[in-house]
Amino acid sequence: MTHLVIVDSTSDNKIAKMQNYENRADADAHVAMVAEKYPKAFVVDNPPAFGTEYVTVDMDAKTFVYDNVRYDAEQIKTNARGEINRLEETVTARRIRDALIS
């Protein structure tokens, strides 16, 4: 299990400073070490393996919210763009006919 120490956040509640640890004791030790400068630092047990751009943090409540809906929507959009690009590169009978007629 991994542990993510969230040390600081941006004004729009994104992670600004973080550190990963393999065990809880090391994560807690890091929080204690930075507590004077970053009193709102906290540990998240077993965070999702996806990018931090899909995470919102509330340093006061010490909460970590992963937006899997936004991640899934962006994955679907990326996959659709890839499929559209793949299909646009294929030559179909209709494209040949349309090119000859115009």
Coordinates of C-alpha atoms in Angstrom, one line a residue, residues 15-89:
I15 CA -2.0 19.5 -5.0
A16 CA 1.0 21.9 -4.9
K17 CA 3.4 19.8 -2.9
M18 CA 3.3 16.1 -2.2
Q19 CA 5.5 13.1 -1.4
N20 CA 4.8 9.3 -1.8
Y21 CA 5.8 6.8 0.8
E22 CA 5.7 3.0 0.9
N23 CA 4.7 2.8 4.6
R24 CA 2.6 4.8 6.9
A25 CA 5.3 5.4 9.5
D26 CA 7.5 7.2 7.0
A27 CA 4.5 9.3 5.8
D28 CA 3.6 10.3 9.3
A29 CA 7.2 11.2 10.0
H30 CA 7.3 13.4 7.0
V31 CA 4.1 15.2 8.1
A32 CA 5.6 15.7 11.5
M33 CA 8.8 17.1 9.9
V34 CA 6.9 19.7 7.8
A35 CA 4.2 20.5 10.3
E36 CA 5.8 23.7 11.5
K37 CA 5.9 25.2 8.0
Y38 CA 2.8 23.3 6.6
P39 CA 0.5 22.7 9.5
K40 CA -2.3 21.4 7.3
A41 CA -0.3 18.6 5.8
F42 CA -1.9 15.2 5.9
V43 CA -1.6 11.6 4.7
V44 CA -3.8 9.8 2.1
D45 CA -3.7 6.0 2.3
N46 CA -3.7 4.1 -1.0
P47 CA -4.4 7.0 -3.4
P48 CA -5.5 6.2 -7.0
A49 CA -2.7 5.7 -9.4
F50 CA -4.0 8.3 -11.8
G51 CA -2.6 11.8 -12.3
T52 CA -3.0 14.5 -9.7
E53 CA -4.7 16.8 -12.2
Y54 CA -7.9 14.9 -11.4
V55 CA -7.6 15.4 -7.6
T56 CA -9.1 18.2 -5.4
V57 CA -7.9 18.6 -1.9
D58 CA -9.3 20.5 1.1
M59 CA -6.5 21.2 3.4
D60 CA -8.7 22.4 6.2
A61 CA -10.9 19.3 6.2
K62 CA -7.9 17.1 5.2
T63 CA -9.9 15.5 2.4
F64 CA -8.7 14.1 -0.9
V65 CA -11.3 13.8 -3.7
Y66 CA -10.5 12.0 -7.0
D67 CA -12.7 13.1 -9.9
N68 CA -13.0 9.8 -11.8
V69 CA -15.9 11.1 -13.8
R70 CA -13.7 13.8 -15.4
Y71 CA -10.9 11.3 -15.9
D72 CA -13.2 8.8 -17.6
A73 CA -14.7 11.6 -19.8
E74 CA -11.3 12.7 -20.9
Q75 CA -10.2 9.1 -21.6
I76 CA -13.3 8.6 -23.8
K77 CA -12.7 11.9 -25.6
T78 CA -9.0 10.9 -26.2
N79 CA -10.0 7.5 -27.5
A80 CA -12.7 9.0 -29.8
R81 CA -10.2 11.5 -31.2
G82 CA -7.8 8.7 -31.9
E83 CA -10.5 6.6 -33.7
I84 CA -11.7 9.6 -35.7
N85 CA -8.1 10.3 -36.8
R86 CA -7.6 6.6 -37.7
L87 CA -10.8 6.6 -39.7
E88 CA -10.0 9.9 -41.5
E89 CA -6.8 8.3 -42.7

